[in-house]
PDB file of C-alpha atoms and ligand atoms in Angstrom:
ATOM      1  CA  MET A   1      72.978 119.931  94.674  1.00 55.00           C
ATOM      2  CA  GLU A   2      76.256 121.028  96.213  1.00 69.00           C
ATOM      3  CA  ILE A   3      75.925 118.310  98.825  1.00 74.00           C
ATOM      4  CA  LYS A   4      75.509 115.697  96.106  1.00 80.00           C
ATOM      5  CA  VAL A   5      78.669 116.918  94.343  1.00 79.00           C
ATOM      6  CA  LEU A   6      80.689 116.745  97.547  1.00 79.00           C
ATOM      7  CA  LYS A   7      79.437 113.214  98.207  1.00 82.00           C
ATOM      8  CA  ASP A   8      80.537 112.080  94.737  1.00 82.00           C
ATOM      9  CA  ILE A   9      83.990 113.580  95.267  1.00 81.00           C
ATOM     10  CA  LEU A  10      84.378 111.825  98.600  1.00 83.00           C
ATOM     11  CA  ASN A  11      83.158 108.488  97.189  1.00 90.00           C
ATOM     12  CA  ALA A  12      85.661 108.701  94.334  1.00 92.00           C
ATOM     13  CA  ASN A  13      88.376 109.605  96.843  1.00 95.00           C
ATOM     14  CA  ASN A  14      87.508 106.655  99.073  1.00 95.00           C
ATOM     15  CA  GLN A  15      87.803 104.219  96.172  1.00 97.00           C
ATOM     16  CA  ILE A  16      91.296 105.422  95.301  1.00 97.00           C
ATOM     17  CA  ALA A  17      92.228 105.461  98.996  1.00 98.00           C
ATOM     18  CA  GLU A  18      91.246 101.795  99.147  1.00 97.00           C
ATOM     19  CA  GLN A  19      93.524 101.055  96.162  1.00 98.00           C
ATOM     20  CA  ASN A  20      96.361 102.878  97.935  1.00 98.00           C
ATOM     21  CA  ARG A  21      95.702 100.875 101.091  1.00 97.00           C
ATOM     22  CA  GLN A  22      95.802  97.576  99.212  1.00 97.00           C
ATOM     23  CA  LEU A  23      99.014  98.526  97.417  1.00 98.00           C
ATOM     24  CA  LEU A  24     100.688  99.634 100.668  1.00 98.00           C
ATOM     25  CA  THR A  25      99.538  96.483 102.453  1.00 96.00           C
ATOM     26  CA  SER A  26     100.838  94.246  99.673  1.00 96.00           C
ATOM     27  CA  LYS A  27     104.227  96.004  99.937  1.00 97.00           C
ATOM     28  CA  HIS A  28     104.213  95.872 103.770  1.00 96.00           C
ATOM     29  CA  VAL A  29     104.476  99.655 104.023  1.00 98.00           C
ATOM     30  CA  MET A  30     103.002 101.455 107.030  1.00 98.00           C
ATOM     31  CA  ALA A  31     101.710 104.880 105.936  1.00 98.00           C
ATOM     32  CA  ILE A  32     101.167 107.590 108.534  1.00 98.00           C
ATOM     33  CA  ASN A  33      99.120 110.646 107.587  1.00 98.00           C
ATOM     34  CA  LEU A  34     100.503 113.645 109.514  1.00 98.00           C
ATOM     35  CA  MET A  35      98.064 116.520 109.870  1.00 97.00           C
ATOM     36  CA  SER A  36      98.490 119.920 111.510  1.00 97.00           C
ATOM     37  CA  SER A  37      98.423 123.674 110.980  1.00 96.00           C
ATOM     38  CA  PRO A  38     101.263 125.293 109.032  1.00 95.00           C
ATOM     39  CA  GLY A  39     104.341 125.760 111.184  1.00 94.00           C
ATOM     40  CA  SER A  40     103.558 123.145 113.833  1.00 96.00           C
ATOM     41  CA  GLY A  41     106.854 121.371 113.134  1.00 95.00           C
ATOM     42  CA  LYS A  42     105.869 118.353 110.989  1.00 95.00           C
ATOM     43  CA  THR A  43     109.047 118.320 108.926  1.00 94.00           C
ATOM     44  CA  THR A  44     111.269 118.702 111.988  1.00 95.00           C
ATOM     45  CA  LEU A  45     109.363 115.901 113.749  1.00 96.00           C
ATOM     46  CA  ILE A  46     109.909 113.648 110.720  1.00 96.00           C
ATOM     47  CA  MET A  47     113.639 114.405 110.717  1.00 96.00           C
ATOM     48  CA  ARG A  48     113.932 113.643 114.436  1.00 96.00           C
ATOM     49  CA  THR A  49     111.966 110.415 114.038  1.00 97.00           C
ATOM     50  CA  VAL A  50     114.138 109.237 111.155  1.00 96.00           C
ATOM     51  CA  GLU A  51     117.237 110.008 113.210  1.00 95.00           C
ATOM     52  CA  GLN A  52     115.910 107.749 115.965  1.00 96.00           C
ATOM     53  CA  LEU A  53     114.555 104.888 113.846  1.00 97.00           C
ATOM     54  CA  LYS A  54     116.843 104.714 110.821  1.00 94.00           C
ATOM     55  CA  SER A  55     118.758 101.667 112.034  1.00 96.00           C
ATOM     56  CA  ARG A  56     115.507  99.740 112.561  1.00 96.00           C
ATOM     57  CA  ALA A  57     113.236 100.821 109.709  1.00 97.00           C
ATOM     58  CA  ARG A  58     113.505 102.187 106.193  1.00 97.00           C
ATOM     59  CA  ILE A  59     111.607 105.472 106.079  1.00 97.00           C
ATOM     60  CA  ALA A  60     110.373 107.629 103.188  1.00 97.00           C
ATOM     61  CA  VAL A  61     108.251 110.759 103.023  1.00 97.00           C
ATOM     62  CA  ILE A  62     105.541 112.226 100.810  1.00 97.00           C
ATOM     63  CA  GLU A  63     105.557 115.995 101.265  1.00 96.00           C
ATOM     64  CA  GLY A  64     102.302 117.799 100.567  1.00 94.00           C
ATOM     65  CA  ASP A  65     102.483 121.545 100.083  1.00 90.00           C
ATOM     66  CA  VAL A  66     100.433 124.190  98.311  1.00 90.00           C
ATOM     67  CA  SER A  67     103.576 125.161  96.400  1.00 89.00           C
ATOM     68  CA  SER A  68     107.377 124.930  96.652  1.00 88.00           C
ATOM     69  CA  SER A  69     109.572 121.959  97.451  1.00 91.00           C
ATOM     70  CA  ILE A  70     111.461 123.483 100.381  1.00 91.00           C
ATOM     71  CA  ASP A  71     110.515 120.717 102.829  1.00 90.00           C
ATOM     72  CA  ALA A  72     111.294 117.857 100.428  1.00 92.00           C
ATOM     73  CA  GLU A  73     114.688 119.430  99.694  1.00 93.00           C
ATOM     74  CA  LYS A  74     115.395 119.773 103.410  1.00 92.00           C
ATOM     75  CA  LEU A  75     114.688 116.050 103.857  1.00 92.00           C
ATOM     76  CA  GLY A  76     116.684 115.138 100.747  1.00 90.00           C
ATOM     77  CA  GLN A  77     119.715 117.007 102.096  1.00 90.00           C
ATOM     78  CA  VAL A  78     119.892 114.666 105.090  1.00 88.00           C
ATOM     79  CA  GLY A  79     119.448 111.594 102.901  1.00 90.00           C
ATOM     80  CA  ILE A  80     115.726 110.930 103.394  1.00 93.00           C
ATOM     81  CA  THR A  81     113.817 109.714 100.329  1.00 94.00           C
ATOM     82  CA  ALA A  82     111.101 112.310  99.778  1.00 95.00           C
ATOM     83  CA  VAL A  83     108.577 112.942  97.025  1.00 95.00           C
ATOM     84  CA  GLN A  84     106.969 116.353  96.739  1.00 95.00           C
ATOM     85  CA  ILE A  85     103.311 116.875  95.879  1.00 94.00           C
ATOM     86  CA  ASN A  86     102.278 120.439  95.079  1.00 93.00           C
ATOM     87  CA  THR A  87      98.527 120.836  95.304  1.00 94.00           C
ATOM     88  CA  GLY A  88      98.591 124.060  93.253  1.00 91.00           C
ATOM     89  CA  GLY A  89      96.493 125.952  95.778  1.00 91.00           C
ATOM     90  CA  GLY A  90      94.549 122.994  97.147  1.00 93.00           C
ATOM     91  CA  CYS A  91      94.334 122.962 100.929  1.00 95.00           C
ATOM     92  CA  HIS A  92      94.590 119.171 101.471  1.00 96.00           C
ATOM     93  CA  LEU A  93      96.019 116.044  99.904  1.00 97.00           C
ATOM     94  CA  ASP A  94      93.626 113.589  98.282  1.00 97.00           C
ATOM     95  CA  ALA A  95      93.999 109.917  97.515  1.00 97.00           C
ATOM     96  CA  SER A  96      94.756 110.356  93.813  1.00 97.00           C
ATOM     97  CA  MET A  97      97.662 112.724  94.543  1.00 97.00           C
ATOM     98  CA  VAL A  98      99.082 110.145  96.929  1.00 98.00           C
ATOM     99  CA  ASN A  99      98.457 107.433  94.328  1.00 98.00           C
ATOM    100  CA  SER A 100     100.705 109.246  91.821  1.00 97.00           C
ATOM    101  CA  ALA A 101     103.378 109.800  94.455  1.00 97.00           C
ATOM    102  CA  LEU A 102     103.343 106.093  95.373  1.00 98.00           C
ATOM    103  CA  ALA A 103     104.142 105.251  91.755  1.00 97.00           C
ATOM    104  CA  SER A 104     107.435 107.120  92.042  1.00 95.00           C
ATOM    105  CA  LEU A 105     108.555 105.562  95.342  1.00 97.00           C
ATOM    106  CA  PRO A 106     110.558 102.323  95.764  1.00 97.00           C
ATOM    107  CA  LEU A 107     107.835 100.668  97.876  1.00 98.00           C
ATOM    108  CA  ASP A 108     109.718  97.366  98.167  1.00 97.00           C
ATOM    109  CA  ASP A 109     112.425  99.213 100.091  1.00 97.00           C
ATOM    110  CA  ILE A 110     110.206 101.172 102.485  1.00 98.00           C
ATOM    111  CA  ASP A 111     108.849 100.171 105.915  1.00 98.00           C
ATOM    112  CA  ILE A 112     107.379 103.460 107.091  1.00 98.00           C
ATOM    113  CA  LEU A 113     105.958 106.155 104.837  1.00 98.00           C
ATOM    114  CA  PHE A 114     105.203 109.517 106.421  1.00 98.00           C
ATOM    115  CA  ILE A 115     102.678 111.547 104.455  1.00 98.00           C
ATOM    116  CA  GLU A 116     103.031 115.185 105.452  1.00 97.00           C
ATOM    117  CA  ASN A 117      99.640 116.674 104.636  1.00 97.00           C
ATOM    118  CA  VAL A 118      99.082 120.310 103.694  1.00 96.00           C
ATOM    119  CA  GLY A 119      99.072 122.531 106.794  1.00 94.00           C
ATOM    120  CA  ASN A 120      95.370 122.809 107.626  1.00 94.00           C
ATOM    121  CA  LEU A 121      93.277 121.516 110.526  1.00 94.00           C
ATOM    122  CA  ILE A 122      89.986 121.308 108.610  1.00 93.00           C
ATOM    123  CA  CYS A 123      89.510 119.378 105.362  1.00 92.00           C
ATOM    124  CA  PRO A 124      92.457 116.908 105.504  1.00 95.00           C
ATOM    125  CA  GLY A 125      90.266 115.058 108.025  1.00 93.00           C
ATOM    126  CA  GLY A 126      87.655 114.407 105.316  1.00 93.00           C
ATOM    127  CA  PHE A 127      90.043 112.793 102.837  1.00 95.00           C
ATOM    128  CA  ASP A 128      91.186 109.235 103.397  1.00 97.00           C
ATOM    129  CA  LEU A 129      94.571 108.728 101.700  1.00 98.00           C
ATOM    130  CA  GLY A 130      94.807 104.988 102.314  1.00 98.00           C
ATOM    131  CA  GLU A 131      96.968 105.481 105.404  1.00 98.00           C
ATOM    132  CA  TYR A 132      97.323 102.986 108.261  1.00 97.00           C
ATOM    133  CA  LEU A 133      97.508 105.667 110.982  1.00 98.00           C
ATOM    134  CA  ARG A 134      96.380 109.254 111.376  1.00 98.00           C
ATOM    135  CA  VAL A 135      98.440 111.536 113.567  1.00 98.00           C
ATOM    136  CA  VAL A 136      97.647 115.127 114.499  1.00 98.00           C
ATOM    137  CA  ILE A 137     100.411 117.489 115.563  1.00 98.00           C
ATOM    138  CA  LEU A 138      99.634 120.599 117.560  1.00 98.00           C
ATOM    139  CA  SER A 139     102.303 123.037 118.653  1.00 98.00           C
ATOM    140  CA  THR A 140     101.921 124.876 121.948  1.00 98.00           C
ATOM    141  CA  PRO A 141     101.938 128.444 120.471  1.00 97.00           C
ATOM    142  CA  GLU A 142      98.724 127.567 118.585  1.00 97.00           C
ATOM    143  CA  GLY A 143      96.803 127.468 121.880  1.00 96.00           C
ATOM    144  CA  ASP A 144      95.065 124.811 123.934  1.00 96.00           C
ATOM    145  CA  ASP A 145      91.602 125.512 122.481  1.00 94.00           C
ATOM    146  CA  LYS A 146      92.134 123.800 119.111  1.00 94.00           C
ATOM    147  CA  PRO A 147      90.272 120.525 119.863  1.00 93.00           C
ATOM    148  CA  HIS A 148      87.143 122.638 120.554  1.00 91.00           C
ATOM    149  CA  LYS A 149      87.503 124.381 117.214  1.00 92.00           C
ATOM    150  CA  TYR A 150      88.468 121.410 115.007  1.00 93.00           C
ATOM    151  CA  PRO A 151      86.811 118.395 116.638  1.00 93.00           C
ATOM    152  CA  LEU A 152      86.699 116.212 113.489  1.00 93.00           C
ATOM    153  CA  LEU A 153      90.452 116.028 113.024  1.00 95.00           C
ATOM    154  CA  PHE A 154      91.181 115.498 116.716  1.00 96.00           C
ATOM    155  CA  SER A 155      88.492 112.849 117.172  1.00 96.00           C
ATOM    156  CA  GLN A 156      89.829 110.699 114.292  1.00 95.00           C
ATOM    157  CA  ALA A 157      93.491 110.679 115.330  1.00 97.00           C
ATOM    158  CA  ASN A 158      95.303 107.499 116.350  1.00 98.00           C
ATOM    159  CA  ALA A 159      97.851 109.694 118.074  1.00 98.00           C
ATOM    160  CA  LEU A 160      98.277 113.313 119.010  1.00 98.00           C
ATOM    161  CA  VAL A 161     101.699 114.897 119.241  1.00 98.00           C
ATOM    162  CA  VAL A 162     101.919 118.134 121.210  1.00 98.00           C
ATOM    163  CA  ASN A 163     105.053 119.759 119.837  1.00 98.00           C
ATOM    164  CA  LYS A 164     107.223 122.687 120.987  1.00 98.00           C
ATOM    165  CA  THR A 165     106.944 121.844 124.686  1.00 98.00           C
ATOM    166  CA  ASP A 166     110.167 123.857 125.068  1.00 97.00           C
ATOM    167  CA  LEU A 167     107.987 126.963 124.558  1.00 97.00           C
ATOM    168  CA  LEU A 168     105.510 126.079 127.332  1.00 96.00           C
ATOM    169  CA  PRO A 169     106.911 128.654 129.815  1.00 95.00           C
ATOM    170  CA  HIS A 170     106.261 131.428 127.257  1.00 96.00           C
ATOM    171  CA  VAL A 171     102.954 130.667 125.560  1.00 96.00           C
ATOM    172  CA  GLY A 172     100.282 130.165 128.208  1.00 92.00           C
ATOM    173  CA  PHE A 173      99.237 126.740 126.974  1.00 96.00           C
ATOM    174  CA  ASP A 174      97.138 125.022 129.658  1.00 97.00           C
ATOM    175  CA  MET A 175      98.245 121.404 129.249  1.00 97.00           C
ATOM    176  CA  GLU A 176      95.858 120.007 131.844  1.00 96.00           C
ATOM    177  CA  ALA A 177      92.809 121.675 130.296  1.00 95.00           C
ATOM    178  CA  PHE A 178      93.988 120.656 126.845  1.00 96.00           C
ATOM    179  CA  VAL A 179      94.390 116.986 127.739  1.00 96.00           C
ATOM    180  CA  ARG A 180      90.967 116.958 129.405  1.00 95.00           C
ATOM    181  CA  VAL A 181      89.221 118.377 126.320  1.00 95.00           C
ATOM    182  CA  PHE A 182      91.156 116.173 123.925  1.00 96.00           C
ATOM    183  CA  GLN A 183      90.420 112.984 125.845  1.00 95.00           C
ATOM    184  CA  GLY A 184      86.755 113.996 125.967  1.00 95.00           C
ATOM    185  CA  LEU A 185      86.787 113.871 122.158  1.00 95.00           C
ATOM    186  CA  ASN A 186      89.039 110.865 121.712  1.00 97.00           C
ATOM    187  CA  GLN A 187      89.701 108.227 124.375  1.00 96.00           C
ATOM    188  CA  GLN A 188      91.694 105.889 122.126  1.00 96.00           C
ATOM    189  CA  ALA A 189      94.491 108.103 120.875  1.00 98.00           C
ATOM    190  CA  ALA A 190      98.025 107.946 122.210  1.00 98.00           C
ATOM    191  CA  LEU A 191      99.297 111.311 123.419  1.00 98.00           C
ATOM    192  CA  PHE A 192     102.891 112.514 123.183  1.00 98.00           C
ATOM    193  CA  LYS A 193     104.476 115.709 124.430  1.00 98.00           C
ATOM    194  CA  VAL A 194     107.613 116.474 122.462  1.00 98.00           C
ATOM    195  CA  SER A 195     110.054 119.150 121.469  1.00 97.00           C
ATOM    196  CA  GLY A 196     111.467 118.852 117.968  1.00 96.00           C
ATOM    197  CA  ILE A 197     114.129 121.362 118.978  1.00 95.00           C
ATOM    198  CA  THR A 198     115.489 119.700 122.144  1.00 96.00           C
ATOM    199  CA  GLY A 199     114.459 116.138 121.204  1.00 96.00           C
ATOM    200  CA  ASP A 200     112.500 115.786 124.434  1.00 97.00           C
ATOM    201  CA  GLY A 201     109.781 113.106 124.230  1.00 98.00           C
ATOM    202  CA  ILE A 202     110.766 112.008 120.721  1.00 98.00           C
ATOM    203  CA  GLU A 203     111.873 108.585 121.925  1.00 98.00           C
ATOM    204  CA  ASP A 204     108.425 107.610 123.281  1.00 98.00           C
ATOM    205  CA  TRP A 205     106.777 108.752 120.082  1.00 98.00           C
ATOM    206  CA  GLY A 206     109.278 106.810 117.957  1.00 98.00           C
ATOM    207  CA  GLU A 207     108.690 103.673 120.008  1.00 98.00           C
ATOM    208  CA  TRP A 208     104.941 104.003 119.424  1.00 98.00           C
ATOM    209  CA  VAL A 209     105.618 104.139 115.673  1.00 98.00           C
ATOM    210  CA  MET A 210     107.753 100.979 115.942  1.00 98.00           C
ATOM    211  CA  ILE A 211     105.115  99.147 118.010  1.00 98.00           C
ATOM    212  CA  ASN A 212     102.580  99.869 115.272  1.00 98.00           C
ATOM    213  CA  LEU A 213     104.978  98.694 112.573  1.00 97.00           C
ATOM    214  CA  GLN A 214     105.420  95.476 114.523  1.00 96.00           C
ATOM    215  CA  LYS A 215     101.632  95.126 114.787  1.00 95.00           C
ATOM    216  CA  LEU A 216     101.244  95.583 111.043  1.00 93.00           C
ATOM    217  CA  ARG A 217     103.963  93.007 110.355  1.00 91.00           C
ATOM    218  CA  THR A 218     102.196  90.486 112.595  1.00 90.00           C
ATOM    219  CA  GLN A 219      98.899  91.123 110.788  1.00 87.00           C
ATOM    220  CA  ASN A 220     100.631  90.612 107.442  1.00 81.00           C
ATOM    221  CA  SER A 221     102.306  87.397 108.443  1.00 82.00           C
ATOM    222  CA  THR A 222      99.071  85.838 109.725  1.00 76.00           C
ATOM    223  CA  ARG A 223      97.098  86.854 106.656  1.00 64.00           C
TER     224      ARG A 223
HETATM  225 MG1  LIG B 301     106.688 120.960 106.518  1.00 75.58          MG
HETATM  226 ZN1  LIG B 302      91.104 121.287 101.652  1.00 75.58          ZN
END
């Protein structure tokens, strides 16, 4: 019985996700679903990426949080268009929440839409939001064993960003072992090692985002 209920929820979610995808495609917006634990540095990564790409792409953000609008305000203060979704206790974003947020964004004036999911490495992986790309962020203090523990999220990612590389000398994160395990789960994903604090590695990551935007534009123009 419980399994049936969960299936119905996911089917309903997938239908709305498909509507989101069609809307975003028709507006030529590339949505990137950013997933990670709390405190991995998603908001800082977004700010760094905007800094790098703002002359080449118009970027907006949907901020998902259990409560508060601290992150959206932080982005707003530096001039980034951000819409806050509070899940009211819910531990992931779903497609209908994103659907309402899309209604309040100027989609004609956006090229890249970052969707900052609720900090959680488990159920966000089960909920399609209608995004074009899925990116997982893992910060080095969380440990190199996370792909073992949360294989679903890591196996679905189009890219993995290892953040807080500036802390590597202090946290005992075995990068070699980590990369081996991650690539065992996911051979396709791009892998970036960055520091949101020093800016190290951000350029390569930003270029990957731009390459994908270019790819999407080519797909749109040949459609
Ligand atoms: Mg945040
Ligand atoms: Zn959840």
